[in-house]
Amino acid sequence: MSSSSGPSNLSRAIGRSFRNAGIPSPTLPKVLSPASSYTSRRTSSGRYVPLSSNDFDASGPISEMEYYHVHVPATPDNQPMDDRAQTGSVNADPQIVAKAEQQVVSDTMFTGGYQSMTRGRILHKITDGEAASHPQMAGARGRDCAVEGCDGNVMRDERGTELYPCECKYPMCRDCYIDALKAGGVCPGCKELYKSADEGYEPGSPTLSLPSLEPRMDRRLSVMKSTKSQMLMSANNDFDHGDWLYETKGTYGYGNALKPRQGLYDGGDGSEGFEEAFNEFKERMSRPLAREVKIRATILGPYRLVVLLRLIALVFFLSWRVRNPNRDAMWLWGMSVVCEIWFAFSWVLDQMPKLKPINRSTDLEVLKEKFELPSAENPLGRSDLPGVDFFVSTADPEKEPPLATANTVLSILAVEYPVEKVACYISDDGGALLTFEALAEAASFARNWVPFCRKHNIEPRNPESYFSTKGDPTKNQVRQDFVKDRRRMKREYDEFKVRINSLPDVIRRRSDACNAREEIKAKRAQVERGTDLVEKLDVPKATWMADATHWPGTWSIPTKEHSRGDHAGIIQVMLRPPSSEPLKGAMDEDSFIDIQDVDIRLPMLVYVSREKRPGYDHNKKAGAMNALVRASAIMSNGPFILNLDCDHYIYNSQAVREGMCFMLGSGGENVCYVQFPQRFEGIDPRDRYANHNTVFFDGNMRALDGLQGPMYVGTGCMFRRVALYGFDPPLPREYCGWCCSCCGGGNHSSAAEVALEDEETEMMDAGLLMRPKHFGGSQVLLDSILKAEKEGRPLAGQPGVQRGRRAGLLTAEREPLSTGLVAEAICAISCWYEDKTEWGLSVGWIYGSVTEDVVTGYRMHNRGWHSVYCITKRDAFRGTAPINLTDRLHQVLRWATGSVEIFFSRNNGLLSGPRMKFLQRIAYLNVGIYPFTSVFLLVYCFLPALSLFSNQFIVQTLNTVFLIYLLVITVTLCLLAVLEVKWSGITLEEWWRNEQFWLIGGTSAHLAAVLQGLLKVVAGIDISFTLTSKSVGEDEMDEFADLYIFKWSALMIPPLTIMMVNLIAIAVAVARTLYSSNPEWSKLLGGVFFSVWVLLHLYPFAKGLMGRRGRTPTIIWVWAGLLAITISLLWVAISNPTSSLSSGFQL
């Protein structure tokens, strides 16, 4: 058993029973190694408390008997601490217990997994730096408990103020407080029964000193001006709506008693005032959150007409080509016709889904008015918006720099959304301590960065991007202290970057020192036992945490149970859940900036590293995302999930609200996800390799939004949680015929049929929830599904909403996070949890493909869900993309391989069900087919060279008919490009760059993808891919240094061969024509024209081979020479020339 703790900071077992059979009761081990000894005392509640440093000498020898502990089973006289013991005591203050429980959750690292117990280990220190001062921060060190033999932290509230259950202010930790209550409720300090620290309460009442509720209510509820506001609370502390209605000027909405506003009452029956107030309420509910903006008919009409004309021209051209073969070169004619027919088919598949593009707009003011302003259902004005769980995935800190991940997390923590409704989960699939400590540093830095962003309304809220932005930073700033605060924050961020970048060396030096200490201890023990000193010591080279304990994840020197594919599951709550009420900053001399009247709360932040064991297929990113889905459902259960890659950050802090307008607006109950376009930074100004990919994100995806919705592209997507669970939409439609499918129509149900379908759906869902086969054995996870479905519904009463929820449902305070829930989440991320379940098959992210994102979106659309494409005025998210040619080709190779896998699977668009629209099926069919175009494209790129070598052409003669067809097809293509630029918003240069890289990728990465896909399908050979490196170049003086780095890859051979062959063919053809007695200029011009067309498309590839400033690598000249010599000799051997030309030139 691997060590996870040391004498200096000892693990604490959580004596709590778990409901799942998969988690054994967490008891102490019977035998422990010296490096993992538990030196502790046992309290009256049945738990083990580590002895303080004064009770023993940690560096001295420890007797062997101290390695053994006997765990006494629970008896009537020996009851372990549980939730009932905490809340069932007469003297227990629930407020103190709840706040202390939150503190324990954030200060504890939970580990566990397959055939191992779930352990909770108290962390008094997470990083080597100074302890974080923010009270939500894990490891925020306070005063030690005053109870003898206990070194726990004193209980604190959300401000970090110490909690004292007794008026004598005796400092205690949460566990010792529970022990004292069980022992009779006697305070260990004053030796009397617990008394309150507030005046006006009876002795013995253990209530907590808290600020009065009235000032907060007056600040939050502007309509409540009465001095009798405290009387509006009923006996059970619930808000009295009846008293509020007549004590204030508030009004009730539709379906309740309505009191006219003051001044509208006419002294009569009040009908005029009633009608006006009712109309105002009706108008407020009818205002849409989002609108569909049609593209102008003057652009879309001609665009569709040109598509039709080009389609007709292609049909006539291909029929003419088939009827007029080249008798002199049938092989050349046959290859060209086959390729042209496939190109026409591929163009039709790509063009048909573009016939109905649309734009959308949102209204954030309406969102605020409906969900965040005081109303009858929400008198306190609390946010009624649903919760959002952010997922950030990372796997390798070497290829995905921790600084980029930390910046992404900071942008999430500062998002403009109710703090208590946000939870951020980091999936570290590599289990690296470097990522863990970088995340801890980010949480510590957030205590200054987030209030700074809120105070000055900073955009973007990624510190690296913000401080690197060129321009005047004082623009639109109104506070006089902005320059001072920005200067201080810039200095603090520079120090933060230094700490992050030095973490690898810090961890290495710390681990070396601790390992050396362990070796000294082992040698000392060897001497005491009298064994041979020559005997080799078996001391593992462990990776150590800041509190001098073993890291439970992957070690720098991998060993058993501590490698990338073999380590325990880890959950650490870095920032515990915030309170539901705003927490304003106070005057403090030690404060970094003036944060008075600024909300200093931070969203919940959780580090998750799922368990990995040999022999299990962990399914890469899809498996990591499903583990986050289960863990988040147990811990926070936000109805919506937004996933980001570690290098994609929030560029627009309002982006989540804009996405929520589609989820909660008219028809939102049928929206499975909202996809945002991907925008990139660090791309060279000319975008040599089409990294921005604007033709796809602004053209194809915008067009799909007019059908059934855009595809899921892996990041920057907001999901409805129940859609990920594999449920059908509430109101699905079936598209039976071709006509209704193309036009967007479908089978509509009557009200009675809808009610019957709702009842059947609820019965089916209830039966589905009763089967653990689908979701696993966690009952907490099953219970959370229905709750997430209800909380994710739009508000009832809106036009077009048939299954809505009542207003004010989400204003209640969230349930506290307990240690039992975190332990349940540990079970849910274990490697065995998905065995014999539907996870990865029909639930969550779908397994079996490299492009799991496209497959997951396809499954949702196939069940009848709709998706929405949200293009915001300010980019929602931004990330990085590889600008190096080799990295770019490998990225495209991975995407194309996934498409080939989709084509040969049941996720092919041809096999879709009746709930998917016809044009949407065509779009998914094209996703699986487009890599196969590379085979025909490769052949067609060689045809000009073959034509020049053989002195033949694809047609018999360049007659007028052929030239007219060629002209019409070319002109219509150019017209389509111009019109597509108009409705999509891209530029002609971006369109041309996309065309160039289409040929480069088609002749290299796509071709390799087809071969790899066929190998996997036919021979079962699975191809593994490495992560795309997201690290920046080492040349800090040149932002685009990676653009000029040449890294040879076999993918470059086909386009390099095409380029060299066409150049040689042009030279041979020109020389032959010049020295010929009867030159055929038409064939030369035809062949040269198409060769030049190919070479123009390969121009970016040629520039990539040249490197920086024309410094061509030697390997390029070697390959070029070999290819030229080989092809020349091959041609001479094939042609076997026996005649000489009239001028004497012999070829």
XYZ file of N, CA and C in Angstrom, residues 669-827:
477
model
N -36.971 24.444 -23.777
C -36.998 23.109 -23.190
C -36.546 22.033 -24.164
N -36.530 22.347 -25.468
C -36.076 21.387 -26.472
C -34.639 21.633 -26.933
N -33.946 22.568 -26.286
C -32.563 22.885 -26.655
C -31.626 22.045 -25.798
N -30.808 21.228 -26.448
C -29.892 20.358 -25.699
C -28.579 21.053 -25.383
N -28.104 21.906 -26.284
C -26.875 22.636 -25.992
C -26.820 23.904 -26.833
N -26.032 24.847 -26.338
C -25.753 26.095 -27.042
C -24.267 26.093 -27.365
N -23.959 26.069 -28.658
C -22.562 26.038 -29.094
C -22.095 27.443 -29.446
N -20.961 27.842 -28.885
C -20.349 29.123 -29.200
C -19.233 28.897 -30.219
N -18.980 29.865 -31.095
C -17.887 29.698 -32.064
C -16.533 29.738 -31.376
N -15.588 29.031 -31.945
C -14.225 29.042 -31.424
C -13.447 30.186 -32.070
N -12.849 31.003 -31.214
C -11.981 32.083 -31.676
C -10.596 31.860 -31.085
N -9.575 32.248 -31.844
C -8.211 31.912 -31.456
C -7.335 33.152 -31.396
N -6.357 33.067 -30.519
C -5.331 34.096 -30.380
C -3.977 33.514 -30.766
N -3.033 34.412 -31.046
C -1.682 33.959 -31.381
C -1.536 33.428 -32.779
N -2.514 33.687 -33.664
C -2.429 33.246 -35.055
C -1.681 34.314 -35.863
N -0.848 33.879 -36.781
C -0.118 34.838 -37.600
C -1.090 35.707 -38.387
N -0.745 36.938 -38.651
C -1.703 37.872 -39.275
C -2.273 37.385 -40.603
N -1.481 36.685 -41.403
C -1.988 36.199 -42.693
C -2.720 34.880 -42.563
N -2.723 34.281 -41.388
C -3.412 33.013 -41.135
C -3.045 31.998 -42.219
N -1.752 31.665 -42.277
C -1.202 30.862 -43.374
C -1.912 29.523 -43.513
N -2.226 28.861 -42.395
C -2.803 27.511 -42.449
C -4.268 27.481 -42.038
N -4.964 28.609 -42.213
C -6.414 28.682 -41.950
C -6.762 28.204 -40.544
N -5.983 28.644 -39.557
C -6.232 28.228 -38.176
C -7.523 28.803 -37.619
N -7.889 30.001 -38.054
C -9.137 30.602 -37.553
C -10.361 29.799 -37.981
N -10.268 29.135 -39.115
C -11.340 28.251 -39.598
C -12.685 28.979 -39.639
N -12.670 30.222 -40.096
C -13.888 31.037 -40.069
C -14.934 30.539 -41.058
N -14.509 29.894 -42.143
C -15.487 29.379 -43.098
C -16.393 28.348 -42.427
N -15.812 27.544 -41.558
C -16.616 26.540 -40.852
C -17.442 27.175 -39.732
N -16.791 27.983 -38.880
C -17.494 28.503 -37.698
C -18.494 29.607 -38.029
N -18.208 30.418 -39.040
C -19.132 31.496 -39.388
C -20.002 31.165 -40.588
N -19.653 30.131 -41.333
C -20.446 29.741 -42.485
C -21.252 28.486 -42.241
N -20.587 27.347 -42.144
C -21.297 26.070 -42.002
C -22.123 26.017 -40.724
N -21.546 26.439 -39.607
C -22.269 26.339 -38.335
C -23.454 27.301 -38.277
N -23.305 28.475 -38.842
C -24.420 29.422 -38.895
C -25.551 28.879 -39.764
N -25.189 28.179 -40.827
C -26.207 27.590 -41.689
C -26.925 26.441 -40.988
N -26.184 25.610 -40.250
C -26.819 24.515 -39.520
C -27.772 25.023 -38.443
N -27.529 26.229 -37.940
C -28.413 26.807 -36.929
C -29.814 27.018 -37.481
N -29.945 27.157 -38.802
C -31.269 27.284 -39.406
C -31.969 25.964 -39.601
N -31.284 24.843 -39.334
C -31.893 23.521 -39.468
C -32.260 22.993 -38.080
N -31.485 22.040 -37.598
C -31.730 21.473 -36.274
C -30.678 21.927 -35.264
N -29.720 22.680 -35.733
C -28.728 23.229 -34.832
C -27.322 22.827 -35.215
N -26.330 23.544 -34.692
C -24.933 23.260 -35.037
C -24.437 21.985 -34.379
N -23.319 21.483 -34.883
C -22.669 20.329 -34.273
C -21.917 20.758 -33.023
N -21.667 19.792 -32.183
C -20.849 20.029 -30.996
C -19.383 19.865 -31.405
N -18.568 20.884 -31.104
C -17.184 20.893 -31.588
C -16.178 20.731 -30.465
N -16.601 20.293 -29.273
C -15.639 19.878 -28.256
C -15.362 20.864 -27.160
N -15.561 22.159 -27.376
C -15.293 23.159 -26.345
C -16.189 24.366 -26.586
N -16.367 25.167 -25.540
C -17.217 26.342 -25.666
C -18.665 25.992 -25.901
N -19.168 24.992 -25.179
C -20.532 24.509 -25.388
C -21.242 24.403 -24.045
N -22.469 24.922 -23.978
C -23.288 24.851 -22.776
C -24.358 23.771 -22.964
N -24.312 22.732 -22.144
C -25.219 21.589 -22.249
C -26.355 21.699 -21.236
N -27.481 21.126 -21.618
C -28.527 20.812 -20.651
C -28.196 19.442 -20.067
N -28.093 19.369 -18.757
C -27.584 18.157 -18.120
C -28.418 16.931 -18.478
N -29.749 17.050 -18.484
C -30.596 15.882 -18.740
C -30.432 15.397 -20.185
N -30.026 16.285 -21.093
C -29.774 15.839 -22.467
C -28.545 14.941 -22.506
N -27.543 15.237 -21.682
C -26.369 14.370 -21.595
C -26.714 13.024 -20.976
N -27.760 12.974 -20.170
C -28.154 11.721 -19.540
C -28.865 10.771 -20.496
N -29.101 11.187 -21.726
C -29.700 10.292 -22.714
C -31.204 10.342 -22.780
N -31.839 11.361 -22.194
C -33.290 11.465 -22.239
C -33.736 12.100 -23.546
N -34.958 11.815 -23.947
C -35.552 12.446 -25.112
C -36.033 13.842 -24.750
N -36.166 14.727 -25.733
C -36.681 16.074 -25.447
C -38.135 16.011 -25.009
N -38.614 17.018 -24.289
C -40.015 16.992 -23.820
C -41.015 16.966 -24.965
N -40.717 17.701 -26.046
C -41.674 17.800 -27.148
C -40.972 17.464 -28.466
N -40.688 16.190 -28.700
C -39.972 15.834 -29.938
C -40.898 15.867 -31.153
N -40.291 16.094 -32.306
C -41.013 16.053 -33.578
C -40.385 14.988 -34.468
N -41.216 14.400 -35.309
C -40.734 13.417 -36.268
C -40.862 13.987 -37.665
N -39.782 13.850 -38.452
C -39.746 14.356 -39.818
C -39.772 13.149 -40.743
N -40.989 12.878 -41.240
C -41.193 11.620 -41.963
C -40.792 11.731 -43.433
N -41.240 12.802 -44.087
C -41.020 12.910 -45.521
C -39.852 13.805 -45.864
N -39.450 13.740 -47.130
C -38.343 14.578 -47.599
C -38.748 16.048 -47.602
N -39.979 16.326 -48.010
C -40.400 17.731 -48.138
C -40.437 18.404 -46.783
N -41.098 17.755 -45.806
C -41.205 18.373 -44.494
C -39.839 18.441 -43.828
N -38.979 17.475 -44.160
C -37.648 17.500 -43.569
C -36.844 18.667 -44.100
N -36.960 18.917 -45.404
C -36.171 19.992 -45.988
C -36.691 21.352 -45.559
N -37.987 21.489 -45.482
C -38.569 22.785 -45.158
C -38.625 23.056 -43.673
N -38.335 22.065 -42.878
C -38.315 22.289 -41.437
C -39.608 21.931 -40.755
N -40.592 21.401 -41.492
C -41.844 21.038 -40.868
C -41.775 19.688 -40.210
N -42.837 19.305 -39.556
C -42.859 18.028 -38.884
C -44.245 17.712 -38.402
N -44.395 16.569 -37.763
C -45.682 16.161 -37.235
C -45.953 16.908 -35.936
N -46.994 17.704 -35.878
C -47.368 18.463 -34.696
C -48.461 17.721 -33.947
N -48.385 17.754 -32.642
C -49.341 17.036 -31.812
C -50.344 18.004 -31.230
N -51.546 17.500 -30.988
C -52.560 18.303 -30.326
C -52.278 18.374 -28.840
N -53.095 19.174 -28.149
C -52.877 19.344 -26.715
C -53.065 18.028 -25.972
N -54.081 17.253 -26.379
C -54.312 15.972 -25.707
C -53.162 15.008 -25.962
N -52.656 15.018 -27.220
C -51.542 14.129 -27.535
C -50.280 14.531 -26.778
N -50.086 15.851 -26.636
C -48.915 16.322 -25.888
C -49.008 15.900 -24.433
N -50.208 16.021 -23.847
C -50.375 15.604 -22.461
C -50.126 14.109 -22.307
N -50.624 13.307 -23.281
C -50.397 11.877 -23.219
C -48.917 11.549 -23.366
N -48.237 12.262 -24.300
C -46.807 12.036 -24.462
C -46.031 12.415 -23.224
N -46.451 13.517 -22.569
C -45.772 13.925 -21.336
C -45.916 12.858 -20.265
N -47.120 12.289 -20.164
C -47.345 11.259 -19.149
C -46.521 10.014 -19.462
N -46.498 9.626 -20.734
C -45.704 8.459 -21.102
C -44.213 8.711 -20.899
N -43.789 9.930 -21.226
C -42.377 10.262 -21.040
C -41.990 10.211 -19.578
N -42.864 10.760 -18.708
C -42.563 10.736 -17.279
C -42.519 9.307 -16.754
N -43.452 8.456 -17.228
C -43.429 7.054 -16.797
C -42.175 6.352 -17.288
N -41.793 6.640 -18.536
C -40.591 6.020 -19.070
C -39.359 6.496 -18.306
N -39.300 7.806 -18.035
C -38.149 8.330 -17.308
C -38.081 7.758 -15.905
N -39.263 7.612 -15.273
C -39.265 7.036 -13.933
C -38.768 5.595 -13.961
N -39.194 4.845 -14.979
C -38.689 3.483 -15.092
C -37.208 3.443 -15.389
N -36.736 4.422 -16.181
C -35.314 4.470 -16.487
C -34.495 4.764 -15.244
N -35.020 5.644 -14.407
C -34.289 5.991 -13.193
C -34.238 4.829 -12.212
N -35.186 3.923 -12.304
C -35.195 2.797 -11.378
C -34.184 1.733 -11.778
N -33.602 1.851 -12.949
C -32.641 0.845 -13.400
C -31.227 1.360 -13.220
N -30.509 0.857 -12.244
C -29.133 1.315 -12.043
C -28.218 0.991 -13.210
N -28.672 0.128 -14.126
C -27.821 -0.226 -15.248
C -27.441 0.997 -16.067
N -28.345 1.968 -16.141
C -28.076 3.127 -16.973
C -27.083 4.085 -16.329
N -27.233 4.341 -15.050
C -26.470 5.407 -14.407
C -25.535 4.919 -13.307
N -25.513 3.661 -12.996
C -24.641 3.169 -11.940
C -25.367 3.066 -10.610
N -24.608 2.702 -9.581
C -25.226 2.383 -8.300
C -25.359 3.527 -7.335
N -24.987 4.741 -7.696
C -25.078 5.870 -6.767
C -26.514 6.375 -6.689
N -27.128 6.223 -5.526
C -28.493 6.703 -5.348
C -28.546 8.226 -5.334
N -27.481 8.860 -4.853
C -27.437 10.320 -4.866
C -27.463 10.838 -6.300
N -26.748 10.166 -7.185
C -26.750 10.557 -8.594
C -28.134 10.382 -9.199
N -28.798 9.294 -8.904
C -30.147 9.077 -9.429
C -31.120 10.121 -8.924
N -31.005 10.471 -7.651
C -31.908 11.483 -7.085
C -31.682 12.854 -7.694
N -30.466 13.106 -8.160
C -30.166 14.436 -8.682
C -30.708 14.657 -10.087
N -31.081 13.590 -10.797
C -31.473 13.732 -12.197
C -32.794 14.476 -12.332
N -33.791 14.057 -11.586
C -35.086 14.722 -11.673
C -34.999 16.161 -11.184
N -34.188 16.400 -10.187
C -34.023 17.761 -9.687
C -33.389 18.654 -10.747
N -32.385 18.148 -11.422
C -31.742 18.928 -12.481
C -32.698 19.194 -13.629
N -33.571 18.230 -13.926
C -34.526 18.426 -15.014
C -35.525 19.530 -14.678
N -36.012 19.553 -13.455
C -36.983 20.582 -13.064
C -36.341 21.956 -12.994
N -35.144 22.033 -12.440
C -34.502 23.331 -12.296
C -34.026 23.894 -13.626
N -33.884 23.061 -14.635
C -33.432 23.529 -15.940
C -34.545 23.957 -16.869
N -35.789 23.877 -16.436
C -36.901 24.275 -17.298
C -37.004 25.794 -17.403
N -37.534 26.306 -18.527
C -37.809 27.754 -18.615
C -38.956 28.145 -17.698
N -39.127 29.432 -17.495
C -40.217 29.914 -16.661
C -41.557 29.659 -17.346
N -42.518 29.199 -16.584
C -43.861 29.014 -17.114
C -44.496 30.376 -17.389
N -45.406 30.407 -18.328
C -46.085 31.646 -18.668
C -45.500 32.366 -19.859
N -44.335 31.930 -20.347
C -43.743 32.548 -21.521
C -44.371 31.963 -22.782
N -44.475 32.745 -23.825
C -45.015 32.212 -25.083
C -44.142 31.084 -25.613
N -44.776 30.008 -26.003
C -44.053 28.885 -26.570
C -43.481 27.918 -25.567
N -43.686 28.161 -24.282
C -43.174 27.271 -23.235
C -44.338 26.424 -22.730
N -44.273 25.116 -22.950
C -45.339 24.214 -22.531
C -44.986 23.454 -21.255
N -43.696 23.287 -20.965
C -43.279 22.587 -19.751
C -42.306 23.496 -19.003
N -42.860 24.407 -18.247
C -42.042 25.367 -17.518
C -42.100 25.126 -16.020
N -41.300 25.891 -15.306
C -41.274 25.835 -13.840
C -41.820 27.142 -13.294
N -42.170 27.130 -12.039
C -42.689 28.343 -11.404
C -41.539 29.283 -11.080
N -41.856 30.550 -11.062
C -40.847 31.555 -10.736
C -40.498 31.470 -9.252
N -39.264 31.776 -8.927
C -38.804 31.755 -7.545
C -38.363 30.409 -7.039
N -38.387 29.383 -7.895
C -38.025 28.035 -7.449
C -36.554 27.946 -7.077
N -35.696 28.712 -7.727
C -34.257 28.592 -7.536
C -33.681 29.697 -6.662
N -34.526 30.389 -5.910
C -34.020 31.452 -5.035
C -33.615 30.931 -3.660
N -33.978 29.699 -3.352
C -33.623 29.148 -2.042
C -32.130 28.889 -1.965
N -31.611 28.878 -0.761
C -30.191 28.633 -0.555
C -29.864 27.184 -0.883
N -28.735 26.974 -1.505
C -28.344 25.638 -1.926
C -28.004 24.772 -0.721
N -28.136 23.484 -0.896
C -27.809 22.558 0.175
C -26.304 22.566 0.437
N -25.909 22.502 1.699
C -24.471 22.542 2.002
C -23.768 21.282 1.499
N -22.500 21.452 1.202
C -21.673 20.346 0.737
C -21.069 19.640 1.944
N -21.315 18.353 2.049
C -20.858 17.583 3.202
C -19.770 16.609 2.784
N -19.096 16.090 3.776
C -18.049 15.107 3.508
C -18.627 13.828 2.918
N -19.855 13.491 3.299
C -20.482 12.300 2.741
C -20.722 12.418 1.252
N -21.103 13.608 0.782
C -21.323 13.805 -0.649
C -20.010 13.719 -1.430
N -18.951 14.276 -0.878
C -17.664 14.201 -1.563
C -17.183 12.754 -1.625
N -17.400 12.000 -0.551
C -17.027 10.584 -0.568
C -17.852 9.814 -1.593
N -19.106 10.198 -1.756
C -19.934 9.576 -2.796
C -19.392 9.905 -4.188
N -18.916 11.133 -4.356
C -18.339 11.528 -5.636
C -17.062 10.744 -5.931
N -16.285 10.431 -4.902
C -15.091 9.595 -5.089
C -15.476 8.243 -5.662
N -16.566 7.704 -5.171
C -17.049 6.424 -5.707
C -17.451 6.570 -7.172
